Short mmCIF file of C-alpha atoms and ligand atoms in Angstrom, two decimals:
data_model
loop_
_atom_site.label_atom_id
_atom_site.label_comp_id
_atom_site.label_asym_id
_atom_site.label_seq_id
_atom_site.Cartn_x
_atom_site.Cartn_y
_atom_site.Cartn_z
CA MET V 184 -22.57 21.25 -7.19
CA PRO V 185 -21.22 19.97 -10.52
CA ARG V 186 -18.22 17.67 -10.09
CA SER V 187 -15.40 17.13 -12.49
CA GLU V 188 -15.28 13.91 -14.47
CA SER V 189 -12.07 12.77 -12.80
CA SER V 190 -13.31 13.25 -9.24
CA LEU V 191 -16.51 11.35 -10.10
CA LEU V 192 -14.46 8.53 -11.60
CA SER V 193 -12.25 8.32 -8.51
CA SER V 194 -15.34 8.14 -6.33
CA LEU V 195 -16.85 5.44 -8.56
CA ARG V 196 -13.62 3.41 -8.46
CA ALA V 197 -13.67 3.59 -4.68
CA ALA V 198 -17.28 2.41 -4.56
CA ILE V 199 -17.02 -0.80 -6.61
CA PRO V 200 -14.43 -3.50 -7.40
CA ALA V 201 -12.09 -2.53 -10.24
CA ALA V 202 -13.14 -5.55 -12.33
CA VAL V 203 -16.65 -4.11 -12.71
CA LEU V 204 -15.51 -1.19 -14.86
CA LEU V 205 -14.75 -1.74 -18.52
CA GLU V 206 -11.63 0.24 -19.28
CA ASP V 207 -10.83 -0.92 -22.83
CA ASP V 208 -11.78 1.84 -25.32
CA ALA V 209 -12.15 -0.62 -28.20
CA ALA V 210 -14.58 -2.72 -26.18
CA ILE V 211 -16.46 0.37 -25.03
CA ALA V 212 -16.91 1.97 -28.48
CA PRO V 213 -19.73 -0.28 -29.82
CA LEU V 214 -21.68 0.26 -26.59
CA LEU V 215 -21.86 4.01 -27.21
CA THR V 216 -23.84 3.81 -30.43
CA ASP V 217 -27.15 2.15 -31.23
CA HIS V 218 -27.94 -0.70 -33.60
CA ARG V 219 -29.27 1.66 -36.28
CA ARG V 220 -26.43 4.17 -35.84
CA LEU V 221 -28.91 6.97 -35.17
CA TYR V 222 -27.12 8.16 -32.03
CA GLN V 223 -23.49 8.48 -31.02
CA GLY V 224 -23.14 8.91 -27.27
CA ARG V 225 -20.32 9.36 -24.77
CA ALA V 226 -20.14 7.95 -21.26
CA LEU V 227 -18.54 8.73 -17.94
CA ALA V 228 -17.82 4.99 -17.67
CA VAL V 229 -19.18 1.58 -18.61
CA ALA V 230 -19.90 -0.93 -15.85
CA LEU V 231 -20.32 -4.68 -16.24
CA PRO V 232 -21.69 -5.87 -12.88
CA ARG V 233 -21.52 -9.58 -12.04
CA SER V 234 -24.30 -9.73 -9.47
CA THR V 235 -27.48 -8.04 -8.26
CA GLU V 236 -25.47 -6.70 -5.31
CA GLU V 237 -23.03 -4.97 -7.65
CA VAL V 238 -25.92 -3.45 -9.62
CA SER V 239 -27.34 -2.23 -6.32
CA THR V 240 -24.02 -0.67 -5.28
CA LEU V 241 -23.72 1.07 -8.66
CA LEU V 242 -27.23 2.53 -8.56
CA ALA V 243 -26.93 3.65 -4.94
CA TRP V 244 -23.73 5.47 -5.89
CA CYS V 245 -25.30 7.04 -8.99
CA ASN V 246 -28.31 8.18 -6.97
CA VAL V 247 -26.15 9.94 -4.40
CA GLN V 248 -23.92 11.48 -7.06
CA ARG V 249 -26.87 12.30 -9.39
CA VAL V 250 -25.22 10.42 -12.23
CA GLY V 251 -27.54 9.27 -15.04
CA VAL V 252 -27.71 5.50 -15.61
CA VAL V 253 -28.21 3.88 -19.00
CA PRO V 254 -29.08 0.17 -18.67
CA GLN V 255 -27.92 -1.84 -21.65
CA GLY V 256 -28.74 -5.38 -22.70
CA GLY V 257 -27.87 -6.69 -26.16
CA ASN V 258 -27.99 -3.16 -27.62
CA THR V 259 -30.42 -4.16 -30.39
CA SER V 260 -32.94 -1.39 -29.62
CA TYR V 261 -34.44 0.25 -32.68
CA CYS V 262 -35.11 3.53 -30.92
CA GLY V 263 -31.85 4.43 -29.19
CA GLY V 264 -33.08 3.26 -25.77
CA ALA V 265 -29.76 1.81 -24.61
CA THR V 266 -27.42 4.56 -25.84
CA PRO V 267 -26.02 7.25 -23.51
CA ASP V 268 -26.47 10.89 -24.49
CA GLU V 269 -23.66 13.10 -25.82
CA SER V 270 -22.81 14.69 -22.44
CA GLY V 271 -20.25 12.10 -21.33
CA THR V 272 -21.73 12.22 -17.82
CA GLN V 273 -23.81 9.00 -17.82
CA LEU V 274 -22.90 5.54 -16.60
CA VAL V 275 -23.72 2.69 -18.98
CA VAL V 276 -24.59 -0.46 -17.03
CA CYS V 277 -24.31 -3.58 -19.22
CA LEU V 278 -25.90 -6.78 -17.98
CA ALA V 279 -23.82 -9.09 -20.19
CA ARG V 280 -22.00 -10.74 -17.29
CA MET V 281 -25.19 -11.65 -15.45
CA ARG V 282 -26.13 -14.67 -17.54
CA ARG V 283 -26.82 -17.51 -15.12
CA ILE V 284 -29.80 -19.77 -15.63
CA ARG V 285 -30.73 -19.91 -11.95
CA THR V 286 -33.35 -22.68 -12.12
CA VAL V 287 -35.47 -24.53 -14.64
CA ASP V 288 -38.50 -26.05 -12.93
CA ALA V 289 -39.97 -28.39 -15.53
CA ALA V 290 -42.74 -29.57 -13.20
CA ASN V 291 -43.88 -25.99 -12.57
CA PHE V 292 -43.35 -24.95 -16.22
CA SER V 293 -41.16 -22.05 -15.15
CA MET V 294 -37.54 -20.93 -15.15
CA THR V 295 -35.59 -18.20 -13.39
CA VAL V 296 -32.83 -16.55 -15.40
CA GLU V 297 -30.52 -13.59 -15.03
CA ALA V 298 -31.15 -10.52 -17.15
CA GLY V 299 -27.98 -10.84 -19.24
CA CYS V 300 -28.84 -14.25 -20.74
CA THR V 301 -29.47 -13.87 -24.44
CA LEU V 302 -32.93 -14.83 -25.60
CA ALA V 303 -31.37 -17.75 -27.50
CA GLU V 304 -29.71 -19.00 -24.28
CA VAL V 305 -33.05 -18.85 -22.46
CA GLN V 306 -34.77 -20.77 -25.27
CA GLN V 307 -31.99 -23.39 -25.24
CA ALA V 308 -32.08 -23.84 -21.46
CA ALA V 309 -35.85 -24.39 -21.64
CA ALA V 310 -35.44 -26.89 -24.49
CA ALA V 311 -32.78 -28.79 -22.54
CA ALA V 312 -35.48 -29.44 -19.90
CA GLU V 313 -37.97 -30.39 -22.62
CA ARG V 314 -39.83 -27.17 -22.20
CA TYR V 315 -40.55 -24.28 -24.55
CA PHE V 316 -40.12 -20.54 -24.09
CA PRO V 317 -42.13 -18.96 -26.93
CA LEU V 318 -40.66 -15.46 -27.27
CA GLU V 319 -39.07 -15.30 -30.73
CA LEU V 320 -37.30 -12.34 -32.34
CA GLY V 321 -34.90 -12.02 -35.26
CA SER V 322 -32.36 -10.65 -32.77
CA ALA V 323 -32.59 -13.70 -30.43
CA GLY V 324 -28.84 -14.43 -30.64
CA SER V 325 -27.86 -11.00 -29.31
CA CYS V 326 -30.77 -9.41 -27.42
CA GLN V 327 -30.98 -10.22 -23.70
CA ILE V 328 -33.98 -11.36 -21.73
CA GLY V 329 -33.58 -8.26 -19.53
CA GLY V 330 -33.82 -6.08 -22.65
CA ASN V 331 -36.79 -8.11 -23.89
CA LEU V 332 -38.64 -7.51 -20.65
CA ALA V 333 -37.54 -3.88 -20.37
CA THR V 334 -39.08 -3.26 -23.83
CA ASN V 335 -41.97 -5.72 -23.44
CA ALA V 336 -40.79 -7.24 -26.72
CA GLY V 337 -43.23 -8.77 -29.19
CA GLY V 338 -41.96 -10.74 -32.16
CA LEU V 339 -43.18 -13.70 -34.16
CA ASN V 340 -45.37 -15.68 -31.73
CA VAL V 341 -47.44 -12.95 -30.06
CA LEU V 342 -50.65 -14.06 -31.76
CA ARG V 343 -50.76 -17.14 -29.57
CA PHE V 344 -48.51 -16.51 -26.57
CA GLY V 345 -48.61 -12.74 -26.05
CA MET V 346 -45.80 -10.23 -25.55
CA ALA V 347 -42.94 -10.50 -23.04
CA ARG V 348 -45.08 -9.27 -20.14
CA ALA V 349 -47.55 -12.10 -20.69
CA LEU V 350 -44.67 -14.60 -20.53
CA THR V 351 -43.37 -13.40 -17.17
CA LEU V 352 -44.33 -14.55 -13.67
CA GLY V 353 -41.96 -12.40 -11.65
CA ILE V 354 -38.87 -10.24 -11.67
CA GLU V 355 -35.97 -9.09 -9.57
CA ALA V 356 -35.04 -5.45 -10.12
CA VAL V 357 -32.75 -2.86 -8.59
CA LEU V 358 -34.47 0.47 -8.00
CA ALA V 359 -32.88 3.86 -8.58
CA ASP V 360 -31.72 4.16 -4.96
CA GLY V 361 -30.18 0.69 -4.91
CA ARG V 362 -33.00 -1.16 -3.15
CA VAL V 363 -33.73 -4.59 -4.57
CA TYR V 364 -37.31 -5.51 -5.46
CA THR V 365 -37.47 -9.31 -5.37
CA HIS V 366 -40.58 -10.92 -6.77
CA LEU V 367 -39.33 -14.12 -8.37
CA ARG V 368 -42.44 -16.06 -7.49
CA ALA V 369 -43.42 -18.80 -9.91
CA LEU V 370 -47.13 -18.36 -9.27
CA ARG V 371 -49.92 -18.33 -11.84
CA LYS V 372 -52.21 -16.57 -9.39
CA ASP V 373 -51.01 -13.81 -7.11
CA ASN V 374 -53.38 -10.89 -6.56
CA THR V 375 -51.39 -9.02 -3.96
CA GLY V 376 -51.93 -5.36 -4.73
CA TYR V 377 -50.51 -3.31 -7.57
CA ASP V 378 -48.86 -5.19 -10.43
CA LEU V 379 -45.34 -3.88 -9.82
CA THR V 380 -43.78 -6.59 -11.96
CA GLY V 381 -46.03 -5.59 -14.85
CA LEU V 382 -45.08 -1.94 -14.29
CA MET V 383 -41.34 -2.60 -14.43
CA ILE V 384 -41.78 -4.63 -17.63
CA GLY V 385 -41.86 -2.22 -20.56
CA SER V 386 -40.39 0.64 -18.50
CA GLU V 387 -37.29 0.72 -20.73
CA GLY V 388 -34.78 1.15 -17.94
CA THR V 389 -36.45 4.33 -16.64
CA LEU V 390 -37.58 2.87 -13.29
CA GLY V 391 -34.77 0.49 -12.41
CA ILE V 392 -32.57 -2.31 -13.70
CA LEU V 393 -34.04 -5.79 -14.16
CA THR V 394 -31.54 -8.32 -12.88
CA ALA V 395 -33.51 -11.57 -13.13
CA ALA V 396 -36.90 -12.92 -14.16
CA THR V 397 -39.09 -15.93 -13.60
CA LEU V 398 -40.58 -16.93 -16.94
CA LYS V 399 -43.49 -19.11 -18.00
CA LEU V 400 -42.72 -22.25 -19.95
CA TRP V 401 -44.83 -24.48 -22.17
CA PRO V 402 -44.46 -28.08 -23.36
CA GLN V 403 -42.35 -28.39 -26.48
CA PRO V 404 -44.44 -28.31 -29.65
CA ARG V 405 -44.69 -31.78 -31.16
CA SER V 406 -46.32 -30.89 -34.47
CA THR V 407 -45.83 -27.90 -36.72
CA ALA V 408 -47.15 -26.87 -40.11
CA THR V 409 -45.86 -23.86 -42.01
CA ALA V 410 -47.06 -22.34 -45.26
CA PHE V 411 -46.06 -19.51 -47.57
CA VAL V 412 -49.21 -18.10 -49.10
CA ALA V 413 -49.72 -15.58 -51.89
CA VAL V 414 -52.66 -13.20 -51.44
CA SER V 415 -53.90 -10.35 -53.61
CA ASP V 416 -53.98 -7.62 -50.98
CA VAL V 417 -54.01 -6.76 -47.27
CA ALA V 418 -57.79 -7.24 -47.02
CA ALA V 419 -57.40 -10.82 -48.30
CA ALA V 420 -54.64 -11.44 -45.75
CA VAL V 421 -56.86 -10.19 -42.92
CA ALA V 422 -59.74 -12.37 -44.12
CA LEU V 423 -57.35 -15.34 -44.35
CA LEU V 424 -56.30 -14.78 -40.74
CA ALA V 425 -59.91 -15.02 -39.57
CA TRP V 426 -60.39 -18.09 -41.77
CA LEU V 427 -57.36 -19.84 -40.25
CA ARG V 428 -58.35 -18.88 -36.70
CA GLU V 429 -61.72 -20.47 -37.25
CA ALA V 430 -60.18 -23.60 -38.81
CA ALA V 431 -57.22 -24.05 -36.46
CA GLY V 432 -58.19 -22.19 -33.28
CA GLU V 433 -55.31 -21.56 -30.89
CA ARG V 434 -52.92 -23.62 -32.99
CA ILE V 435 -52.06 -20.64 -35.15
CA ASN V 436 -49.00 -18.96 -33.63
CA SER V 437 -47.60 -16.84 -36.44
CA PHE V 438 -49.15 -14.82 -39.22
CA GLU V 439 -46.56 -12.60 -40.89
CA LEU V 440 -47.30 -10.37 -43.88
CA LEU V 441 -44.69 -9.59 -46.53
CA PRO V 442 -45.11 -7.39 -49.60
CA ARG V 443 -43.43 -8.54 -52.78
CA ASN V 444 -40.60 -6.01 -52.43
CA ALA V 445 -39.68 -7.31 -48.95
CA VAL V 446 -39.36 -10.84 -50.36
CA GLU V 447 -37.29 -9.50 -53.25
CA LEU V 448 -35.02 -7.58 -50.88
CA ALA V 449 -34.35 -10.75 -48.87
CA LEU V 450 -33.70 -12.79 -52.02
CA ARG V 451 -31.26 -10.16 -53.27
CA HIS V 452 -29.32 -9.50 -50.07
CA ILE V 453 -29.53 -12.64 -47.91
CA GLU V 454 -27.86 -15.88 -48.83
CA GLY V 455 -29.66 -19.20 -48.34
CA VAL V 456 -33.25 -18.03 -48.84
CA ALA V 457 -35.75 -18.95 -51.54
CA ASN V 458 -39.32 -18.17 -52.55
CA PRO V 459 -41.17 -21.48 -52.99
CA LEU V 460 -43.89 -19.79 -55.07
CA THR V 461 -43.58 -18.84 -58.72
CA GLY V 462 -45.47 -16.05 -60.43
CA ASN V 463 -45.85 -12.44 -59.48
CA HIS V 464 -47.80 -11.82 -56.32
CA ASP V 465 -48.15 -8.53 -54.50
CA TRP V 466 -48.42 -9.90 -50.97
CA TYR V 467 -47.37 -13.02 -49.10
CA VAL V 468 -48.27 -14.49 -45.73
CA LEU V 469 -45.94 -16.74 -43.75
CA CYS V 470 -48.16 -18.60 -41.32
CA GLU V 471 -47.49 -21.37 -38.87
CA LEU V 472 -49.60 -23.73 -36.79
CA SER V 473 -48.21 -25.73 -33.91
CA SER V 474 -49.52 -28.15 -31.34
CA PHE V 475 -48.24 -29.65 -28.11
CA ALA V 476 -49.81 -32.95 -29.17
CA ASP V 477 -49.13 -35.20 -32.16
CA GLU V 478 -51.58 -33.85 -34.69
CA ALA V 479 -51.86 -33.93 -38.47
CA LEU V 480 -51.36 -30.19 -38.79
CA ASP V 481 -50.13 -30.32 -42.39
CA GLU V 482 -53.47 -31.80 -43.39
CA LEU V 483 -55.38 -29.28 -41.32
CA LEU V 484 -53.48 -26.34 -42.84
CA GLU V 485 -53.67 -27.74 -46.38
CA ALA V 486 -57.43 -28.22 -46.12
CA ALA V 487 -57.95 -24.75 -44.61
CA LEU V 488 -55.89 -23.14 -47.37
CA ALA V 489 -57.69 -25.12 -50.08
CA ASP V 490 -61.03 -23.92 -48.73
CA ALA V 491 -59.70 -20.36 -48.47
CA SER V 492 -58.51 -20.62 -52.07
CA ALA V 493 -61.94 -21.80 -53.21
CA ALA V 494 -63.39 -18.78 -51.39
CA GLY V 495 -61.05 -16.52 -53.38
CA LEU V 496 -58.78 -15.52 -50.47
CA VAL V 497 -55.62 -17.30 -51.60
CA GLN V 498 -53.83 -17.00 -54.95
CA ASP V 499 -51.24 -19.72 -54.38
CA ALA V 500 -49.68 -21.55 -51.43
CA ALA V 501 -46.72 -23.77 -50.62
CA LEU V 502 -46.85 -25.99 -47.58
CA CYS V 503 -43.40 -26.60 -46.09
CA THR V 504 -42.23 -30.08 -46.84
CA GLY V 505 -39.67 -30.33 -44.06
CA GLU V 506 -37.61 -28.57 -41.42
CA ARG V 507 -35.08 -27.32 -43.99
CA GLN V 508 -37.68 -25.44 -46.01
CA ARG V 509 -39.34 -24.16 -42.85
CA ALA V 510 -36.02 -22.79 -41.57
CA GLN V 511 -35.38 -21.20 -44.95
CA LEU V 512 -38.71 -19.38 -44.92
CA TRP V 513 -38.21 -18.12 -41.40
CA ARG V 514 -34.72 -17.03 -42.38
CA LEU V 515 -36.24 -15.05 -45.22
CA ARG V 516 -38.75 -13.36 -42.91
CA GLU V 517 -36.36 -12.68 -40.04
CA ASN V 518 -33.78 -11.18 -42.36
CA VAL V 519 -36.00 -8.61 -44.02
CA PRO V 520 -34.66 -5.90 -41.62
CA GLU V 521 -31.08 -6.91 -42.45
CA ALA V 522 -31.85 -6.97 -46.19
CA GLN V 523 -33.41 -3.54 -45.89
CA ARG V 524 -30.34 -2.28 -44.04
CA ARG V 525 -28.03 -3.59 -46.76
CA ALA V 526 -30.18 -2.01 -49.47
CA GLY V 527 -29.76 1.52 -48.10
CA PRO V 528 -31.06 3.95 -45.50
CA SER V 529 -34.63 3.70 -44.26
CA LEU V 530 -37.24 5.29 -42.06
CA LYS V 531 -38.98 2.89 -39.69
CA HIS V 532 -42.47 3.07 -38.18
CA ASP V 533 -43.42 0.32 -35.75
CA ILE V 534 -47.18 0.73 -35.76
CA SER V 535 -50.29 -1.22 -34.90
CA VAL V 536 -53.96 -0.75 -35.69
CA PRO V 537 -56.98 -2.92 -34.95
CA ILE V 538 -56.70 -5.82 -37.40
CA ALA V 539 -60.02 -4.90 -38.99
CA ALA V 540 -58.56 -1.47 -39.88
CA LEU V 541 -55.27 -2.78 -41.30
CA SER V 542 -56.25 -2.74 -44.96
CA GLU V 543 -57.75 0.73 -44.85
CA PHE V 544 -54.74 2.09 -42.95
CA VAL V 545 -52.24 0.55 -45.40
CA ALA V 546 -54.16 2.02 -48.36
CA ALA V 547 -54.29 5.52 -46.85
CA ALA V 548 -50.68 5.55 -45.61
CA SER V 549 -49.32 4.05 -48.84
CA ASP V 550 -51.08 6.78 -50.85
CA TRP V 551 -49.50 9.38 -48.59
CA VAL V 552 -46.03 7.92 -49.05
CA ARG V 553 -46.39 7.66 -52.84
CA LEU V 554 -47.46 11.28 -53.05
CA HIS V 555 -45.08 12.87 -50.55
CA VAL V 556 -41.97 10.68 -50.52
CA PRO V 557 -41.22 10.02 -54.21
CA ALA V 558 -37.58 9.12 -53.44
CA GLY V 559 -38.64 6.32 -51.08
CA THR V 560 -40.08 2.84 -51.52
CA LEU V 561 -42.56 1.57 -49.01
CA VAL V 562 -41.62 -1.80 -47.45
CA ALA V 563 -44.52 -2.50 -45.06
CA TYR V 564 -44.24 -5.91 -43.46
CA GLY V 565 -44.56 -7.65 -40.15
CA HIS V 566 -46.83 -9.18 -37.59
CA ALA V 567 -50.18 -8.67 -39.32
CA GLY V 568 -51.72 -11.29 -37.03
CA ASP V 569 -51.24 -8.75 -34.22
CA GLY V 570 -52.23 -5.74 -36.37
CA ASN V 571 -48.55 -4.69 -36.16
CA LEU V 572 -46.70 -3.60 -39.28
CA HIS V 573 -43.18 -2.26 -39.72
CA PHE V 574 -44.27 0.50 -42.04
CA ASN V 575 -40.78 1.23 -43.31
CA ILE V 576 -39.62 3.37 -46.20
CA SER V 577 -36.40 2.42 -48.00
CA PHE V 578 -34.21 4.90 -49.84
CA PRO V 579 -31.55 4.36 -52.51
CA LYS V 580 -28.05 3.59 -51.24
CA GLU V 581 -26.72 6.82 -52.75
CA MET V 582 -29.03 8.93 -50.60
CA GLN V 583 -27.20 10.55 -47.71
CA ALA V 584 -28.29 9.70 -44.17
CA THR V 585 -28.69 13.46 -43.56
CA GLN V 586 -31.18 13.78 -46.44
CA VAL V 587 -33.20 10.91 -45.00
CA ALA V 588 -33.00 12.42 -41.52
CA GLU V 589 -34.39 15.71 -42.88
CA LEU V 590 -37.47 13.92 -44.18
CA GLU V 591 -38.04 12.00 -40.99
CA PRO V 592 -40.07 14.43 -38.83
CA ILE V 593 -42.61 15.18 -41.56
CA VAL V 594 -42.98 11.55 -42.61
CA ARG V 595 -43.16 10.27 -39.07
CA ARG V 596 -45.80 12.81 -38.09
CA ALA V 597 -47.99 12.04 -41.14
CA ILE V 598 -47.83 8.29 -40.65
CA HIS V 599 -48.36 8.46 -36.92
CA ASP V 600 -51.33 10.82 -37.41
CA LEU V 601 -52.86 8.30 -39.81
CA VAL V 602 -52.21 5.53 -37.28
CA ALA V 603 -53.98 7.57 -34.59
CA ALA V 604 -56.88 8.28 -36.96
CA HIS V 605 -57.26 4.51 -37.40
CA GLY V 606 -57.32 3.89 -33.64
CA GLY V 607 -53.77 2.53 -33.55
CA SER V 608 -50.47 2.88 -31.71
CA PHE V 609 -47.30 4.59 -32.97
CA SER V 610 -45.23 2.19 -30.85
CA ALA V 611 -46.37 -1.41 -31.16
CA GLU V 612 -43.40 -3.43 -29.95
CA HIS V 613 -40.00 -1.68 -30.13
CA GLY V 614 -40.68 0.86 -27.38
CA ILE V 615 -40.20 4.62 -27.14
CA GLY V 616 -36.47 4.93 -26.38
CA ARG V 617 -35.08 8.29 -27.36
CA LEU V 618 -36.54 8.35 -30.85
CA LYS V 619 -40.21 8.51 -29.95
CA VAL V 620 -40.25 10.67 -26.80
CA GLY V 621 -42.00 13.47 -28.74
CA ALA V 622 -44.55 11.07 -30.17
CA LEU V 623 -45.45 9.79 -26.70
CA GLU V 624 -46.12 13.38 -25.64
CA ARG V 625 -48.21 14.03 -28.73
CA TYR V 626 -50.38 10.94 -28.76
CA SER V 627 -50.90 10.28 -25.02
CA SER V 628 -53.65 11.91 -23.01
CA PRO V 629 -52.65 14.47 -20.34
CA VAL V 630 -53.85 12.07 -17.64
CA THR V 631 -51.75 9.22 -19.05
CA LEU V 632 -48.65 11.41 -19.16
CA ALA V 633 -49.28 12.78 -15.67
CA MET V 634 -49.62 9.25 -14.25
CA MET V 635 -46.40 8.19 -15.94
CA ARG V 636 -44.54 11.23 -14.58
CA GLU V 637 -45.90 10.66 -11.08
CA ILE V 638 -44.75 7.03 -11.15
CA LYS V 639 -41.36 8.11 -12.43
CA ARG V 640 -41.01 10.75 -9.70
CA ALA V 641 -42.05 8.29 -6.99
CA LEU V 642 -39.58 5.57 -8.01
CA ASP V 643 -36.78 7.74 -9.33
CA PRO V 644 -37.05 11.14 -7.63
CA ASN V 645 -33.59 12.25 -8.79
CA GLY V 646 -34.30 11.31 -12.42
CA ILE V 647 -31.17 9.18 -12.77
CA MET V 648 -32.69 6.21 -14.61
CA ASN V 649 -32.21 6.39 -18.38
CA PRO V 650 -32.69 10.17 -18.60
CA GLY V 651 -34.23 11.41 -21.83
CA LYS V 652 -35.71 8.03 -22.72
CA LEU V 653 -39.44 7.29 -22.79
CA LEU V 654 -40.34 10.52 -20.94
CA ALA V 655 -38.79 13.89 -21.69
CA ALA V 656 -35.61 14.39 -19.65
CA ALA V 657 -35.76 15.39 -16.00
CA SER V 658 -32.73 17.16 -14.58
CA THR V 659 -30.16 14.87 -12.94
CA SER V 660 -28.24 17.59 -11.20
P1 LIG H 30 -31.22 -3.06 -25.46
O1 LIG H 30 -31.29 -2.63 -26.87
O2 LIG H 30 -29.88 -3.16 -24.87
O3 LIG H 30 -32.11 -2.07 -24.56
C1 LIG H 30 -33.43 -1.78 -24.89
C2 LIG H 30 -34.05 -0.93 -23.77
O4 LIG H 30 -34.17 -1.70 -22.59
C3 LIG H 30 -33.24 0.27 -23.39
O5 LIG H 30 -34.10 1.29 -22.97
C4 LIG H 30 -32.41 -0.20 -22.19
O6 LIG H 30 -32.05 0.86 -21.36
C5 LIG H 30 -33.37 -1.15 -21.53
N1 LIG H 30 -32.75 -2.29 -20.86
C6 LIG H 30 -31.97 -3.25 -21.40
N2 LIG H 30 -31.66 -4.17 -20.48
C7 LIG H 30 -32.25 -3.77 -19.32
C8 LIG H 30 -32.31 -4.30 -18.01
N3 LIG H 30 -31.71 -5.43 -17.68
N4 LIG H 30 -33.01 -3.61 -17.08
C9 LIG H 30 -33.64 -2.46 -17.38
N5 LIG H 30 -33.62 -1.92 -18.60
C10 LIG H 30 -32.94 -2.57 -19.56
N6 LIG H 30 -38.31 -6.22 -31.14
C11 LIG H 30 -39.55 -6.74 -31.03
O7 LIG H 30 -40.28 -6.38 -30.10
N7 LIG H 30 -40.02 -7.65 -31.94
C12 LIG H 30 -39.26 -8.11 -32.97
O8 LIG H 30 -39.71 -8.90 -33.77
C13 LIG H 30 -37.93 -7.61 -33.07
N8 LIG H 30 -37.11 -8.05 -34.04
C14 LIG H 30 -35.86 -7.55 -34.14
C15 LIG H 30 -35.03 -8.04 -35.15
C16 LIG H 30 -33.75 -7.54 -35.28
C17 LIG H 30 -32.86 -8.09 -36.36
C18 LIG H 30 -33.28 -6.52 -34.40
C19 LIG H 30 -31.90 -5.97 -34.53
C20 LIG H 30 -34.10 -6.04 -33.42
C21 LIG H 30 -35.40 -6.55 -33.26
N9 LIG H 30 -36.25 -6.10 -32.25
C22 LIG H 30 -37.50 -6.63 -32.12
C23 LIG H 30 -35.81 -5.00 -31.35
C24 LIG H 30 -34.98 -5.48 -30.15
O9 LIG H 30 -34.29 -6.66 -30.42
C25 LIG H 30 -35.86 -5.69 -28.94
O10 LIG H 30 -36.37 -4.44 -28.54
C26 LIG H 30 -35.16 -6.33 -27.74
O11 LIG H 30 -36.15 -6.66 -26.79
C27 LIG H 30 -34.11 -5.44 -27.09
O12 LIG H 30 -33.30 -6.24 -26.24
P2 LIG H 30 -31.80 -5.82 -25.91
O13 LIG H 30 -31.29 -6.76 -24.89
O14 LIG H 30 -31.00 -5.70 -27.14
O15 LIG H 30 -32.03 -4.41 -25.25
C1 LIG H 31 -39.09 -7.50 -37.18
O1 LIG H 31 -40.27 -7.78 -36.97
C2 LIG H 31 -38.43 -6.50 -36.30
O2 LIG H 31 -38.41 -8.06 -38.04
C3 LIG H 31 -37.72 -5.41 -37.06
O3 LIG H 31 -39.30 -5.99 -35.35
C4 LIG H 31 -38.60 -4.48 -37.80
O4 LIG H 31 -36.79 -3.48 -39.03
C5 LIG H 31 -37.90 -3.34 -38.54
O5 LIG H 31 -38.51 -2.29 -38.66
ZN1 LIG H 32 -41.25 -6.86 -35.43
#
């Protein structure tokens, strides 16, 4: 039987300590909209639990009352995953108060942290123990490790270290009915049945709330070499990647592709960045080698690039001369999304294709955009080393958000169809959230969807966990 908002709130207040509920409207407001301002939600209440036990109490209450739960980390999702719907009946559960570094075990190259630690805090805690946690995203200062795991985040070092799932040894999570799944084992080998930790990672808050994780650590890199390289086209960039992999092996950790207009956007809108190369080039690669040993990586990279240049793969290249220039180049790359945001509205497509198909895909999809979206400018950049591009289209500032929104379904469908035709994925690293629920239905096989629904039903039979995200909404009443 439907309950009134006030009786639900009274029941919630009786179930948990008063300090857990955020009552300040000004503090609540930013939690009800997403980073891209695509969705404006309402909430029954916002909870800020301080412990796993409090998360458990909240979820047990929601399960009994059939109240939808929206887990929220740093709220940097690009697909509306952490935003409540417009009904005003859902409980937003923010992990921001659960930010303890529980242990850093340098000898075991592992650390156990609470979900609400920002990625930057996790990186810093590892560094303080002379260890390295390699996940790296432009949003590191605000996204949380719980959000990173819930989305199986990718970022700038996937080429060498893998995505968030590959960096995780174990998790602690609260299930929809309040039970706590504890698997914080710092083991490299543990074949004990189904990979439940792997299942929870990337489930985008639809199966439970991650409250802590045991992460893999590495030694701190002792040598680094970074270069900004001009190439003629995407095919040359792909060939350069193979060239560098052969020359430098596992030392190559980043290989980011930037078209000229992405570099120009960053130069125009972001202070403190510079292009070390002169001349007009259509494409650039920002690549980085690193080693845990003392190695002459600058020489290795310089020689590899010189050979690649002699083979016609490189037009020009600048090797970073010091940490300042390196930081400046990474600042340029990491701020392309911010520069694009300042330039005006955009449509984003977080796609991947097999690396060997990247050039052909970019040619076909660029032709489509030129022909069908004359008001837009393609800004396709990103993690080419992983076959992952942010195939974004920028529009002039004067263009209304509603006009852009009208174009979105047609553009998204065309680009995603081309991605599928090239054997790729319409969702490489940002997740499905609310934005791409329809795409998941369209591009997944019936068996895949059925398995996902069966897992969802088994772990969340009342459909309370992040309703309407990832999978089409199940009724919560
Ligand atoms: P939120 O946005 O709060 O939530 C994301 C999803 O996870 C939601 O579905 C939410 O319900 C769920 N969730 C959050 N916390 C928990 C939890 N503790 N338990 C269960 N579910 C939870 N992403 C990349 O992959 N690669 C990039 O390179 C990258 N770069 C970015 C750069 C910028 C400038 C920005 C703004 C974003 C970028 N992102 C990138 C996207 C985003 O930062 C990541 O998806 C990040 O992992 C989300 O973390 P969050 O804590 O902000 O999660
Ligand atoms: C990045 O790689 C992020 O910078 C953001 O994943 C991509 O804005 C985007 O589309
Ligand atoms: Zn990215």
